mmCIF file of C-alpha atoms in Angstrom:
data_model
loop_
_atom_site.group_PDB
_atom_site.id
_atom_site.type_symbol
_atom_site.label_atom_id
_atom_site.label_comp_id
_atom_site.label_asym_id
_atom_site.label_seq_id
_atom_site.Cartn_x
_atom_site.Cartn_y
_atom_site.Cartn_z
ATOM 1 C CA GLN P 1 -8.483 -12.762 -0.774
ATOM 2 C CA VAL P 2 -6.814 -9.749 -1.869
ATOM 3 C CA GLN P 3 -5.470 -8.923 -4.896
ATOM 4 C CA LEU P 4 -2.358 -6.344 -5.676
ATOM 5 C CA VAL P 5 -1.093 -4.844 -8.264
ATOM 6 C CA GLU P 6 2.057 -2.595 -8.627
ATOM 7 C CA SER P 7 2.290 0.473 -11.065
ATOM 8 C CA GLY P 8 5.314 3.041 -11.911
ATOM 9 C CA GLY P 9 8.361 1.088 -12.042
ATOM 10 C CA GLY P 10 10.625 2.239 -14.987
ATOM 11 C CA LEU P 11 14.056 3.073 -15.440
ATOM 12 C CA VAL P 12 14.996 6.461 -14.498
ATOM 13 C CA GLN P 13 18.397 8.178 -13.948
ATOM 14 C CA ALA P 14 19.872 8.804 -10.735
ATOM 15 C CA GLY P 15 18.643 11.752 -9.033
ATOM 16 C CA GLY P 16 15.727 11.628 -10.882
ATOM 17 C CA SER P 17 12.215 10.999 -9.284
ATOM 18 C CA LEU P 18 8.889 7.901 -9.411
ATOM 19 C CA ARG P 19 6.004 7.328 -7.864
ATOM 20 C CA LEU P 20 5.043 3.591 -7.642
ATOM 21 C CA SER P 21 1.493 2.966 -7.076
ATOM 22 C CA CYS P 22 0.044 -0.077 -5.597
ATOM 23 C CA ALA P 23 -4.247 -0.990 -5.578
ATOM 24 C CA ALA P 24 -5.977 -3.625 -4.225
ATOM 25 C CA SER P 25 -9.135 -5.085 -4.238
ATOM 26 C CA GLY P 26 -10.814 -7.671 -2.736
ATOM 27 C CA THR P 27 -11.588 -8.540 0.599
ATOM 28 C CA THR P 28 -9.761 -5.271 1.708
ATOM 29 C CA SER P 29 -10.649 -3.130 4.854
ATOM 30 C CA SER P 30 -8.969 0.696 5.099
ATOM 31 C CA LEU P 31 -8.152 -1.069 8.973
ATOM 32 C CA ASN P 32 -5.025 -2.678 6.941
ATOM 33 C CA ASP P 33 -1.815 -2.296 7.664
ATOM 34 C CA MET P 34 0.122 -1.168 3.705
ATOM 35 C CA GLY P 35 3.653 -1.649 3.123
ATOM 36 C CA TRP P 36 6.709 -1.065 0.187
ATOM 37 C CA TYR P 37 9.462 -3.897 -0.162
ATOM 38 C CA ARG P 38 11.478 -4.076 -2.481
ATOM 39 C CA GLN P 39 14.875 -7.332 -3.250
ATOM 40 C CA ALA P 40 17.544 -6.484 -5.641
ATOM 41 C CA PRO P 41 19.544 -9.234 -7.472
ATOM 42 C CA GLY P 42 21.433 -11.585 -5.715
ATOM 43 C CA LYS P 43 20.211 -9.683 -2.228
ATOM 44 C CA GLN P 44 17.006 -10.658 0.260
ATOM 45 C CA ARG P 45 13.870 -8.896 -0.320
ATOM 46 C CA GLU P 46 13.841 -5.699 2.315
ATOM 47 C CA LEU P 47 11.265 -3.735 3.617
ATOM 48 C CA VAL P 48 10.912 -0.073 2.284
ATOM 49 C CA ALA P 49 8.495 2.067 4.159
ATOM 50 C CA THR P 50 5.025 1.031 5.339
ATOM 51 C CA ILE P 51 1.614 2.694 6.300
ATOM 52 C CA ARG P 52 -0.815 2.019 9.241
ATOM 53 C CA SER P 53 -4.094 2.134 8.628
ATOM 54 C CA GLY P 54 -4.128 5.157 10.979
ATOM 55 C CA GLY P 55 -1.725 6.773 8.624
ATOM 56 C CA ILE P 56 1.368 6.427 11.133
ATOM 57 C CA THR P 57 4.443 5.644 8.953
ATOM 58 C CA THR P 58 7.947 3.764 8.988
ATOM 59 C CA TYR P 59 11.066 4.113 6.668
ATOM 60 C CA ALA P 60 14.441 1.830 6.515
ATOM 61 C CA ASP P 61 17.021 4.042 7.146
ATOM 62 C CA SER P 62 18.311 3.884 3.143
ATOM 63 C CA VAL P 63 15.540 5.920 2.554
ATOM 64 C CA LYS P 64 13.974 8.495 4.657
ATOM 65 C CA GLY P 65 13.823 11.811 3.738
ATOM 66 C CA ARG P 66 14.009 10.737 -0.003
ATOM 67 C CA PHE P 67 10.473 8.214 -0.433
ATOM 68 C CA THR P 68 7.205 9.204 1.161
ATOM 69 C CA ILE P 69 4.430 6.379 1.503
ATOM 70 C CA SER P 70 0.892 7.634 1.179
ATOM 71 C CA ARG P 71 -2.499 5.742 0.988
ATOM 72 C CA ASP P 72 -5.678 6.597 -0.457
ATOM 73 C CA ASN P 73 -8.667 4.202 1.597
ATOM 74 C CA ALA P 74 -10.895 5.090 -0.524
ATOM 75 C CA LYS P 75 -9.905 3.795 -3.281
ATOM 76 C CA ASN P 76 -7.686 1.162 -1.430
ATOM 77 C CA SER P 77 -4.507 2.096 -2.972
ATOM 78 C CA VAL P 78 -0.997 2.944 -1.557
ATOM 79 C CA TYR P 79 1.839 4.868 -2.741
ATOM 80 C CA LEU P 80 5.234 5.181 -3.110
ATOM 81 C CA GLN P 81 7.144 8.587 -3.872
ATOM 82 C CA MET P 82 10.702 7.840 -4.404
ATOM 83 C CA ASN P 83 13.268 11.550 -4.910
ATOM 84 C CA SER P 84 16.434 11.906 -5.063
ATOM 85 C CA LEU P 85 16.822 7.862 -6.581
ATOM 86 C CA LYS P 86 20.135 6.164 -6.569
ATOM 87 C CA PRO P 87 21.591 2.917 -8.570
ATOM 88 C CA GLU P 88 21.165 1.573 -5.069
ATOM 89 C CA ASP P 89 17.454 1.755 -5.129
ATOM 90 C CA THR P 90 17.938 -0.437 -8.253
ATOM 91 C CA ALA P 91 15.485 -3.378 -7.306
ATOM 92 C CA VAL P 92 12.101 -5.506 -8.438
ATOM 93 C CA TYR P 93 9.505 -3.305 -5.574
ATOM 94 C CA TYR P 94 6.467 -5.626 -4.378
ATOM 95 C CA CYS P 95 2.930 -4.259 -2.359
ATOM 96 C CA ASN P 96 2.591 -5.467 0.764
ATOM 97 C CA TYR P 97 -1.039 -5.894 2.640
ATOM 98 C CA TYR P 98 -0.430 -7.314 5.826
ATOM 99 C CA ILE P 99 -1.930 -8.619 8.663
ATOM 100 C CA LYS P 100 -1.933 -6.007 11.787
ATOM 101 C CA ILE P 101 -1.090 -8.953 14.260
ATOM 102 C CA LEU P 102 1.377 -10.978 12.070
ATOM 103 C CA GLY P 103 3.133 -7.509 10.775
ATOM 104 C CA PRO P 104 4.706 -6.407 7.738
ATOM 105 C CA GLY P 105 5.505 -10.231 5.205
ATOM 106 C CA SER P 106 2.077 -11.314 5.962
ATOM 107 C CA GLY P 107 -0.263 -10.869 4.149
ATOM 108 C CA TYR P 108 -0.853 -11.063 0.598
ATOM 109 C CA TRP P 109 1.786 -9.665 -1.976
ATOM 110 C CA GLY P 110 1.643 -7.982 -5.566
ATOM 111 C CA GLN P 111 3.873 -9.507 -8.576
ATOM 112 C CA GLY P 112 6.277 -6.740 -7.994
ATOM 113 C CA THR P 113 7.206 -3.633 -10.239
ATOM 114 C CA GLN P 114 11.234 -3.168 -11.725
ATOM 115 C CA VAL P 115 12.659 0.547 -10.655
ATOM 116 C CA THR P 116 16.157 0.784 -12.551
ATOM 117 C CA VAL P 117 18.094 3.641 -11.350
ATOM 118 C CA SER P 118 21.258 4.735 -13.881
ATOM 119 C CA SER P 119 24.173 6.002 -12.849
#
């Protein structure tokens, strides 16, 4: 079992920045891949970014150039630096510790952290 705890959400004005953190505990491994998803009211949960155990990253087109995902294996943590935030980035952000062969969206989820961007 893996437990994930997100933090760092909040209210920010458009153009501002936030840094989300996700700490994993339990039966974790630095060999697992991790990602961030978000879900806005009335919308489906969408993949924002992923980072593989070797450090390769992927991003949704909507956040490329503005968001950066990183990880610290020694701390069993993954981060999401969000810059140039827009009102459309408003959502609950979830950390995902996923199973390699099943891909993003599998595995374990955190409880989510709210990000609200005001115009």
